CSV table of C-alpha atoms and ligand atoms in Angstrom, one decimal:
chain,number,residue,atom,x,y,z
A,28,UNK,CA,-27.5,-1.8,38.9
A,29,UNK,CA,-26.5,-1.0,42.5
A,30,UNK,CA,-23.0,-1.9,43.8
A,31,UNK,CA,-21.9,-2.9,47.3
A,32,UNK,CA,-18.6,-3.2,49.1
A,33,UNK,CA,-16.9,-6.5,48.8
A,34,UNK,CA,-16.0,-6.7,52.4
A,35,UNK,CA,-12.9,-4.6,53.2
A,36,UNK,CA,-11.2,-5.3,49.9
A,37,UNK,CA,-12.0,-1.9,48.4
A,38,UNK,CA,-13.8,-3.6,45.5
A,39,UNK,CA,-17.3,-2.5,44.6
A,40,UNK,CA,-19.3,-5.3,43.2
A,41,UNK,CA,-22.6,-5.2,41.4
A,42,UNK,CA,-25.2,-6.6,43.9
A,43,UNK,CA,-26.4,-9.0,41.2
A,44,UNK,CA,-23.5,-11.0,39.7
A,45,UNK,CA,-23.2,-13.4,36.8
A,46,UNK,CA,-23.0,-17.1,37.8
A,47,UNK,CA,-21.0,-18.6,35.0
A,48,UNK,CA,-21.4,-22.3,35.7
A,49,UNK,CA,-24.3,-22.8,33.3
A,50,UNK,CA,-22.5,-21.2,30.3
A,51,UNK,CA,-19.8,-23.8,30.6
A,52,UNK,CA,-22.4,-26.1,29.0
A,53,UNK,CA,-21.5,-29.2,31.0
A,54,UNK,CA,-23.9,-29.1,33.9
A,55,UNK,CA,-27.2,-27.4,32.9
A,56,UNK,CA,-27.4,-28.4,29.2
A,57,UNK,CA,-25.3,-27.4,26.2
A,58,UNK,CA,-24.9,-23.7,25.5
A,59,UNK,CA,-23.6,-22.4,22.2
A,60,UNK,CA,-20.5,-20.2,22.6
A,61,UNK,CA,-22.1,-17.2,20.9
A,62,UNK,CA,-25.1,-17.4,23.1
A,63,UNK,CA,-22.8,-17.4,26.2
A,64,UNK,CA,-20.8,-14.4,24.9
A,65,UNK,CA,-24.0,-12.5,24.1
A,66,UNK,CA,-25.3,-13.2,27.7
A,67,UNK,CA,-22.1,-11.8,29.2
A,68,UNK,CA,-22.2,-8.7,27.0
A,69,UNK,CA,-25.8,-8.0,28.0
A,70,UNK,CA,-24.9,-8.5,31.6
A,71,UNK,CA,-22.2,-5.9,31.2
A,72,UNK,CA,-24.6,-3.5,29.5
A,73,UNK,CA,-26.9,-3.9,32.5
A,74,UNK,CA,-24.2,-2.8,34.9
A,75,UNK,CA,-23.1,-6.3,36.1
A,76,UNK,CA,-19.4,-6.3,37.0
A,77,UNK,CA,-19.0,-9.5,38.9
A,78,UNK,CA,-18.6,-13.0,37.5
A,79,UNK,CA,-18.1,-16.3,39.3
A,80,UNK,CA,-16.5,-19.2,37.5
A,81,UNK,CA,-14.3,-22.3,38.2
A,82,UNK,CA,-12.0,-24.6,36.3
A,83,UNK,CA,-14.6,-27.3,36.8
A,84,UNK,CA,-17.4,-25.4,35.0
A,85,UNK,CA,-16.9,-26.9,31.5
A,86,UNK,CA,-16.0,-24.2,29.0
A,87,UNK,CA,-16.8,-21.3,31.3
A,88,UNK,CA,-13.3,-20.0,31.9
A,89,UNK,CA,-12.3,-20.4,28.3
A,90,UNK,CA,-15.4,-18.4,27.2
A,91,UNK,CA,-14.4,-15.6,29.7
A,92,UNK,CA,-11.0,-15.7,28.2
A,93,UNK,CA,-12.6,-14.8,24.8
A,94,UNK,CA,-14.9,-12.2,26.4
A,95,UNK,CA,-12.6,-10.3,28.7
A,96,UNK,CA,-9.9,-8.8,26.3
A,97,UNK,CA,-10.6,-5.1,25.9
A,98,UNK,CA,-13.0,-5.0,28.9
A,99,UNK,CA,-10.9,-6.6,31.7
A,100,UNK,CA,-11.0,-3.5,33.9
A,101,UNK,CA,-14.8,-3.5,33.9
A,102,UNK,CA,-15.0,-6.9,35.5
A,103,UNK,CA,-14.2,-8.5,38.9
A,104,UNK,CA,-13.4,-12.1,38.1
A,105,UNK,CA,-13.8,-14.8,40.8
A,106,UNK,CA,-12.7,-18.4,40.2
A,107,UNK,CA,-11.8,-21.5,42.3
A,108,UNK,CA,-9.5,-24.4,43.0
A,109,UNK,CA,-11.4,-27.7,43.4
A,110,UNK,CA,-8.6,-30.0,44.4
A,111,UNK,CA,-7.2,-30.7,40.9
A,112,UNK,CA,-4.3,-33.1,41.0
A,113,UNK,CA,-1.7,-30.6,39.4
A,114,UNK,CA,-2.1,-28.5,42.6
A,115,UNK,CA,-3.2,-25.0,43.4
A,116,UNK,CA,-0.3,-23.0,42.0
A,117,UNK,CA,-0.1,-24.9,38.7
A,118,UNK,CA,-3.8,-24.6,38.3
A,119,UNK,CA,-3.9,-20.9,38.9
A,120,UNK,CA,-1.3,-20.4,36.1
A,121,UNK,CA,-3.4,-22.5,33.8
A,122,UNK,CA,-6.5,-20.4,34.7
A,123,UNK,CA,-4.7,-17.1,34.1
A,124,UNK,CA,-3.9,-18.3,30.6
A,125,UNK,CA,-7.4,-19.6,30.0
A,126,UNK,CA,-9.0,-16.4,31.3
A,127,UNK,CA,-6.6,-14.3,29.3
A,128,UNK,CA,-5.6,-12.2,32.2
A,129,UNK,CA,-2.7,-11.5,34.5
A,130,UNK,CA,-4.6,-11.6,37.8
A,131,UNK,CA,-7.7,-13.2,39.3
A,132,UNK,CA,-9.6,-10.7,41.5
A,133,UNK,CA,-11.1,-13.1,44.0
A,134,UNK,CA,-9.9,-16.7,44.3
A,135,UNK,CA,-11.7,-19.4,46.3
A,136,UNK,CA,-10.9,-22.8,47.6
A,137,UNK,CA,-14.0,-24.8,46.6
A,138,UNK,CA,-14.3,-26.4,50.1
A,139,UNK,CA,-13.3,-25.5,53.6
A,140,UNK,CA,-9.9,-27.4,54.0
A,141,UNK,CA,-9.1,-29.2,57.2
A,142,UNK,CA,-6.0,-31.0,58.4
A,143,UNK,CA,-3.1,-31.2,55.9
A,144,UNK,CA,-5.2,-29.4,53.2
A,145,UNK,CA,-4.9,-26.2,55.3
A,146,UNK,CA,-1.4,-25.8,53.8
A,147,UNK,CA,-3.4,-24.4,50.8
A,148,UNK,CA,-3.9,-21.2,52.7
A,149,UNK,CA,-0.2,-20.6,52.7
A,150,UNK,CA,-0.1,-21.2,48.9
A,151,UNK,CA,-3.0,-18.7,48.5
A,152,UNK,CA,-1.0,-16.2,50.5
A,153,UNK,CA,2.1,-16.7,48.3
A,154,UNK,CA,0.0,-16.3,45.1
A,155,UNK,CA,-1.5,-13.2,46.6
A,156,UNK,CA,1.9,-11.7,47.4
A,157,UNK,CA,3.0,-12.5,43.8
A,158,UNK,CA,0.0,-10.5,42.5
A,159,UNK,CA,-1.6,-13.4,40.7
A,160,UNK,CA,-4.6,-13.4,43.1
A,161,UNK,CA,-5.8,-10.0,44.4
A,162,UNK,CA,-8.1,-11.4,47.1
A,163,UNK,CA,-8.8,-14.8,48.5
A,164,UNK,CA,-11.4,-16.8,50.3
A,165,UNK,CA,-13.4,-20.0,50.5
A,166,UNK,CA,-16.6,-21.4,49.0
A,167,UNK,CA,-18.1,-23.4,51.9
A,168,UNK,CA,-21.2,-25.0,53.2
A,169,UNK,CA,-21.9,-24.8,56.9
A,170,UNK,CA,-21.8,-22.5,59.9
A,171,UNK,CA,-19.0,-24.7,61.3
A,172,UNK,CA,-17.1,-24.1,58.0
A,173,UNK,CA,-17.4,-20.4,58.5
A,174,UNK,CA,-16.1,-20.6,62.1
A,175,UNK,CA,-13.2,-22.8,60.9
A,176,UNK,CA,-12.2,-20.6,58.0
A,177,UNK,CA,-12.6,-17.2,59.8
A,178,UNK,CA,-10.4,-18.5,62.6
A,179,UNK,CA,-7.5,-17.7,60.2
A,180,UNK,CA,-6.3,-14.2,59.2
A,181,UNK,CA,-6.1,-13.2,55.6
A,182,UNK,CA,-9.6,-14.3,54.4
A,183,UNK,CA,-11.1,-11.6,52.2
A,184,UNK,CA,-14.4,-13.2,51.3
A,185,UNK,CA,-16.7,-16.3,51.4
A,186,UNK,CA,-19.2,-17.9,49.1
A,187,UNK,CA,-22.2,-19.6,50.7
A,188,UNK,CA,-25.7,-20.9,49.8
A,189,UNK,CA,-28.3,-18.3,50.7
A,190,UNK,CA,-31.9,-18.7,49.7
A,191,UNK,CA,-35.4,-18.6,51.1
A,192,UNK,CA,-34.9,-22.4,51.5
A,193,UNK,CA,-31.3,-22.0,52.9
A,194,UNK,CA,-31.2,-19.2,55.5
A,195,UNK,CA,-28.5,-21.2,57.3
A,196,UNK,CA,-25.5,-20.6,57.5
A,197,UNK,CA,-25.9,-16.9,56.8
A,198,UNK,CA,-28.4,-16.2,59.5
A,199,UNK,CA,-26.5,-18.4,62.0
A,200,UNK,CA,-23.3,-16.3,61.5
A,201,UNK,CA,-24.5,-12.8,60.6
A,202,UNK,CA,-22.8,-11.2,63.6
A,203,UNK,CA,-19.5,-12.9,62.9
A,204,UNK,CA,-19.6,-12.0,59.2
A,205,UNK,CA,-20.3,-8.4,60.1
A,206,UNK,CA,-17.5,-8.3,62.7
A,207,UNK,CA,-15.0,-9.7,60.3
A,208,UNK,CA,-16.1,-7.5,57.4
A,209,UNK,CA,-15.5,-10.2,54.8
A,210,UNK,CA,-17.2,-10.1,51.3
A,211,UNK,CA,-20.1,-12.5,51.1
A,212,UNK,CA,-21.2,-14.1,47.8
A,213,UNK,CA,-24.6,-15.7,47.9
A,214,UNK,CA,-25.2,-18.7,45.6
A,215,UNK,CA,-28.1,-21.1,44.9
A,216,UNK,CA,-30.4,-18.1,45.4
A,217,UNK,CA,-32.9,-19.7,43.0
A,218,UNK,CA,-32.5,-23.2,44.5
A,219,UNK,CA,-31.9,-25.0,41.3
A,220,UNK,CA,-34.7,-22.9,39.6
A,221,UNK,CA,-37.4,-24.0,42.0
A,222,UNK,CA,-37.6,-20.5,43.5
A,223,UNK,CA,-38.5,-19.1,40.1
A,224,UNK,CA,-41.8,-20.9,40.3
A,225,UNK,CA,-41.1,-22.6,37.0
A,226,UNK,CA,-41.0,-26.2,38.3
A,227,UNK,CA,-43.9,-28.1,39.9
A,228,UNK,CA,-43.9,-31.4,41.6
A,229,UNK,CA,-44.2,-33.2,38.2
A,230,UNK,CA,-40.9,-31.7,36.9
A,231,UNK,CA,-38.4,-34.1,35.5
A,232,UNK,CA,-34.8,-33.5,34.3
A,233,UNK,CA,-33.9,-35.7,31.4
A,234,UNK,CA,-31.0,-33.8,29.6
A,235,UNK,CA,-27.9,-35.9,29.9
A,236,UNK,CA,-25.9,-32.7,30.4
A,237,UNK,CA,-28.1,-31.5,33.3
A,238,UNK,CA,-26.6,-32.3,36.7
A,239,UNK,CA,-30.1,-32.5,38.1
A,240,UNK,CA,-30.8,-35.6,35.9
A,241,UNK,CA,-31.8,-38.5,38.1
A,242,UNK,CA,-33.0,-36.3,40.9
A,243,UNK,CA,-35.5,-38.4,42.9
A,244,UNK,CA,-39.1,-37.5,42.3
A,245,UNK,CA,-39.5,-37.3,46.1
A,246,UNK,CA,-36.8,-34.5,46.2
A,247,UNK,CA,-38.4,-32.6,43.3
A,248,UNK,CA,-41.8,-32.9,45.0
A,249,UNK,CA,-40.4,-31.6,48.3
A,250,UNK,CA,-38.6,-28.6,46.6
A,251,UNK,CA,-41.7,-27.7,44.6
A,252,UNK,CA,-43.9,-27.8,47.7
A,253,UNK,CA,-41.4,-25.9,49.8
A,254,UNK,CA,-41.1,-23.2,47.1
A,255,UNK,CA,-44.9,-22.8,47.0
A,256,UNK,CA,-44.9,-22.0,50.7
A,257,UNK,CA,-43.3,-18.6,49.7
A,258,UNK,CA,-46.0,-17.8,47.1
A,259,UNK,CA,-47.3,-15.1,49.4
A,260,UNK,CA,-44.2,-13.0,48.6
A,261,UNK,CA,-45.3,-12.4,45.0
A,262,UNK,CA,-47.8,-9.8,46.3
A,263,UNK,CA,-45.1,-7.6,47.7
A,264,UNK,CA,-42.1,-8.4,45.5
A,265,UNK,CA,-43.9,-8.8,42.2
A,266,UNK,CA,-43.0,-12.5,41.8
A,267,UNK,CA,-41.5,-15.4,43.7
A,268,UNK,CA,-38.4,-15.1,41.5
A,269,UNK,CA,-38.0,-11.4,42.4
A,270,UNK,CA,-38.5,-12.2,46.1
A,271,UNK,CA,-35.9,-15.0,45.9
A,272,UNK,CA,-33.3,-12.5,44.6
A,273,UNK,CA,-34.4,-9.7,47.1
A,274,UNK,CA,-34.2,-12.1,50.1
A,275,UNK,CA,-30.3,-12.4,50.4
A,276,UNK,CA,-29.9,-8.8,49.4
A,277,UNK,CA,-32.1,-7.8,52.3
A,278,UNK,CA,-29.0,-8.5,54.5
A,279,UNK,CA,-26.3,-5.8,54.3
A,280,UNK,CA,-23.7,-8.6,55.1
A,281,UNK,CA,-24.3,-10.0,51.6
A,282,UNK,CA,-22.1,-8.3,48.9
A,283,UNK,CA,-23.6,-9.9,45.8
A,284,UNK,CA,-25.9,-12.7,44.7
A,285,UNK,CA,-24.7,-14.8,41.8
A,286,UNK,CA,-27.4,-15.7,39.4
A,287,UNK,CA,-27.2,-18.5,36.9
A,288,UNK,CA,-27.4,-17.0,33.4
A,289,UNK,CA,-27.0,-18.9,30.2
A,290,UNK,CA,-28.9,-16.7,27.7
A,291,UNK,CA,-29.7,-13.0,27.1
A,292,UNK,CA,-33.3,-13.8,28.3
A,293,UNK,CA,-32.0,-15.2,31.6
A,294,UNK,CA,-29.7,-12.2,32.0
A,295,UNK,CA,-32.6,-9.8,31.4
A,296,UNK,CA,-34.8,-11.7,33.9
A,297,UNK,CA,-32.1,-12.0,36.6
A,298,UNK,CA,-30.0,-8.9,36.2
A,299,UNK,CA,-32.3,-6.4,34.4
A,300,UNK,CA,-35.1,-4.3,35.8
A,301,UNK,CA,-35.2,-2.1,38.8
A,302,UNK,CA,-32.8,-2.9,41.7
A,303,UNK,CA,-34.4,-5.4,44.1
A,304,UNK,CA,-35.9,-3.6,47.1
A,305,UNK,CA,-34.9,-5.0,50.5
A,306,UNK,CA,-37.8,-7.0,52.0
A,307,UNK,CA,-39.5,-5.2,55.0
A,308,UNK,CA,-38.7,-6.5,58.5
A,309,UNK,CA,-42.3,-7.7,59.0
A,310,UNK,CA,-41.9,-9.8,55.8
A,311,UNK,CA,-38.5,-11.2,56.9
A,312,UNK,CA,-40.2,-12.2,60.1
A,313,UNK,CA,-43.0,-14.0,58.2
A,314,UNK,CA,-40.3,-15.7,56.0
A,315,UNK,CA,-38.5,-16.8,59.2
A,316,UNK,CA,-41.8,-18.3,60.5
A,317,UNK,CA,-42.3,-20.3,57.3
A,318,UNK,CA,-38.7,-21.4,57.3
A,319,UNK,CA,-39.2,-22.7,60.9
A,320,UNK,CA,-42.4,-24.6,59.8
A,321,UNK,CA,-40.5,-26.1,56.8
A,322,UNK,CA,-37.6,-27.1,59.1
A,323,UNK,CA,-35.0,-25.2,57.0
A,324,UNK,CA,-34.1,-22.4,59.5
A,325,UNK,CA,-31.1,-22.5,61.8
A,326,UNK,CA,-33.6,-22.6,64.7
A,327,UNK,CA,-35.3,-25.7,63.4
A,328,UNK,CA,-32.6,-28.4,63.8
A,329,UNK,CA,-35.1,-30.1,66.2
A,330,UNK,CA,-37.7,-30.2,63.5
A,331,UNK,CA,-35.1,-31.6,61.1
A,332,UNK,CA,-34.0,-34.3,63.6
A,333,UNK,CA,-37.6,-35.3,64.2
A,334,UNK,CA,-38.3,-35.6,60.4
A,335,UNK,CA,-35.2,-37.7,59.9
A,336,UNK,CA,-36.2,-39.9,62.9
A,337,UNK,CA,-39.8,-40.2,61.5
A,338,UNK,CA,-38.4,-41.2,58.1
A,339,UNK,CA,-36.1,-43.8,59.6
A,340,UNK,CA,-38.9,-45.4,61.6
A,341,UNK,CA,-41.2,-45.3,58.6
A,342,UNK,CA,-43.7,-42.7,59.8
A,343,UNK,CA,-43.0,-40.2,57.1
B,19,NAP,N1,-19.2,-22.8,45.0
B,19,NAP,C1,-20.0,-23.7,44.7
B,19,NAP,O1,-19.9,-24.8,45.2
B,19,NAP,C2,-21.1,-23.4,43.8
B,19,NAP,C3,-22.2,-24.3,43.6
B,19,NAP,C4,-23.2,-24.0,42.8
B,19,NAP,C5,-23.2,-22.8,42.1
B,19,NAP,N2,-22.2,-21.9,42.2
B,19,NAP,C6,-22.2,-20.7,41.5
B,19,NAP,O2,-23.5,-20.1,41.6
B,19,NAP,C7,-24.0,-19.8,40.3
B,19,NAP,C8,-25.5,-20.0,40.3
B,19,NAP,O3,-25.7,-21.3,40.3
B,19,NAP,P1,-26.7,-22.0,41.3
B,19,NAP,O4,-26.6,-23.5,41.2
B,19,NAP,O5,-26.5,-21.4,42.6
B,19,NAP,O6,-28.1,-21.5,40.7
B,19,NAP,P2,-29.5,-21.5,41.4
B,19,NAP,O7,-29.8,-20.1,41.8
B,19,NAP,O8,-29.7,-22.5,42.4
B,19,NAP,O9,-30.5,-21.7,40.1
B,19,NAP,C9,-30.0,-22.2,38.9
B,19,NAP,C10,-31.2,-22.7,38.1
B,19,NAP,O10,-32.1,-21.6,38.0
B,19,NAP,C11,-32.7,-21.5,36.7
B,19,NAP,N3,-32.9,-20.2,36.3
B,19,NAP,C12,-31.9,-19.2,36.3
B,19,NAP,N4,-32.5,-18.0,35.9
B,19,NAP,C13,-33.8,-18.3,35.7
B,19,NAP,C14,-34.9,-17.5,35.3
B,19,NAP,N5,-34.7,-16.2,35.1
B,19,NAP,N6,-36.1,-18.1,35.2
B,19,NAP,C15,-36.3,-19.4,35.4
B,19,NAP,N7,-35.3,-20.2,35.8
B,19,NAP,C16,-34.0,-19.6,35.9
B,19,NAP,C17,-31.8,-22.2,35.8
B,19,NAP,O11,-32.6,-23.0,34.9
B,19,NAP,P3,-32.1,-23.6,33.5
B,19,NAP,O12,-31.5,-24.9,33.8
B,19,NAP,O13,-33.4,-23.7,32.8
B,19,NAP,O14,-31.2,-22.6,32.9
B,19,NAP,C18,-30.8,-23.0,36.6
B,19,NAP,O15,-31.0,-24.4,36.5
B,19,NAP,C19,-23.2,-20.7,39.4
B,19,NAP,O16,-23.2,-20.2,38.1
B,19,NAP,C20,-21.9,-20.7,40.0
B,19,NAP,O17,-21.2,-19.6,39.6
B,19,NAP,C21,-21.1,-22.2,43.1
C-alpha cells in the first residue's frame, strides 16, 4: 500500500483508507462484530493505516475501541461531530472513551458551519491545544463550502465527495487546495456501489437497515446508466471498480480515498492488490468529456440547469 502526505500535518496516510460507516451496522445492513474486527485486521495487514468513523455510524466507534488497543500507533483515526446536542467538547470526551484512546488524529465537523455555528472552530482549536485532537477540519459538500472553510486559518484537512460522477468540488478548487496544502479525504468514490458495476437499473434496496432503502427507481436508473457511461475505463484500469478508485488518486491533491469495507472480502477487493495506477492525462480528458455530457462536471452547470428546467416543464 502506498502512502501520501496528509496535507502539511506530517502524517503519512495510506492512499486507500477504511471507511468505517458500514461496519457500524446501522446504515448498510447488519454486520456481526467479529466480521467487522476481521475486516479491520485484514486492512491493517494490507498496509491500510487510515480509518474514518463518526459518532453517528452505529457501533463503528465502539468496534474501533475494541480493535485499537495494542495497535493504536499503527492507525490514524479520523472521526466527526455531527451537531449532537451535548455539544462538541462533551462529545469528543465520549468518543475518546468509546475509541479507547487519548487522542483523535483528525477530527471533522460533519458540515461547513456558518453564522453562530462558526464558534465551533474556536472549540476545535481549544481541543487541539489540549492535545485531545491532533488535527482538525471539515467534511463538506460544495466548492462554496471549501472557500468558506479555507477562509479561516487552522484547517488541516477536508473531506469531500470525489468520484467519476462527482468531479465537483475537487476539480473546481484544485488550485486552492494545492495552495493551502490541506489534507484531502475523498469519499463516495464508489457512488453508493454503482461504480463497482454491481447494480443495474433494476436494482432495489429492501433491507430496513440500508439507508438506500426507498431510493426512487428513477434515481437508481439514472445512477446505473451514468455508471455505464464509464465502462470504457475497464479496458485500461482492469475494471470499472478499479478505475473508480484510481480516478481520485490520479490527483496529487487527494491524500486518501476512503472505501466502504464491511467484510474481509470487501477489504481484499478495495484495499488489496497492486496500488492503483494514476489514469493517463488522455484518459482523464475523455472522462471529463463524459462528465460534461452527463452534466456532472463543474463546467456543465448550464446542462444541469437545462435538465432541471426540462423536468419542470415536463419535457424530460
Ligand atoms: N462525511 C460524510 O458526510 C460521509 C458521507 C458518506 C460516507 N462517508 C465516509 O465514506 C466512507 C465510504 O462510504 P461511501 O458512502 O462514500 O461509500 P461509496 O464509495 O459511495 O460506496 C459504498 C457502497 O459500495 C459498495 N461496495 C463497497 N465495496 C465494494 C466492492 N468491493 N464491490 C462491490 N460493492 C462494494 C457497498 O455495498 P454493500 O452495501 O453491498 O456493502 C456500499 O454500499 C464511509 O464509510 C464513511 O467513512 C462520509
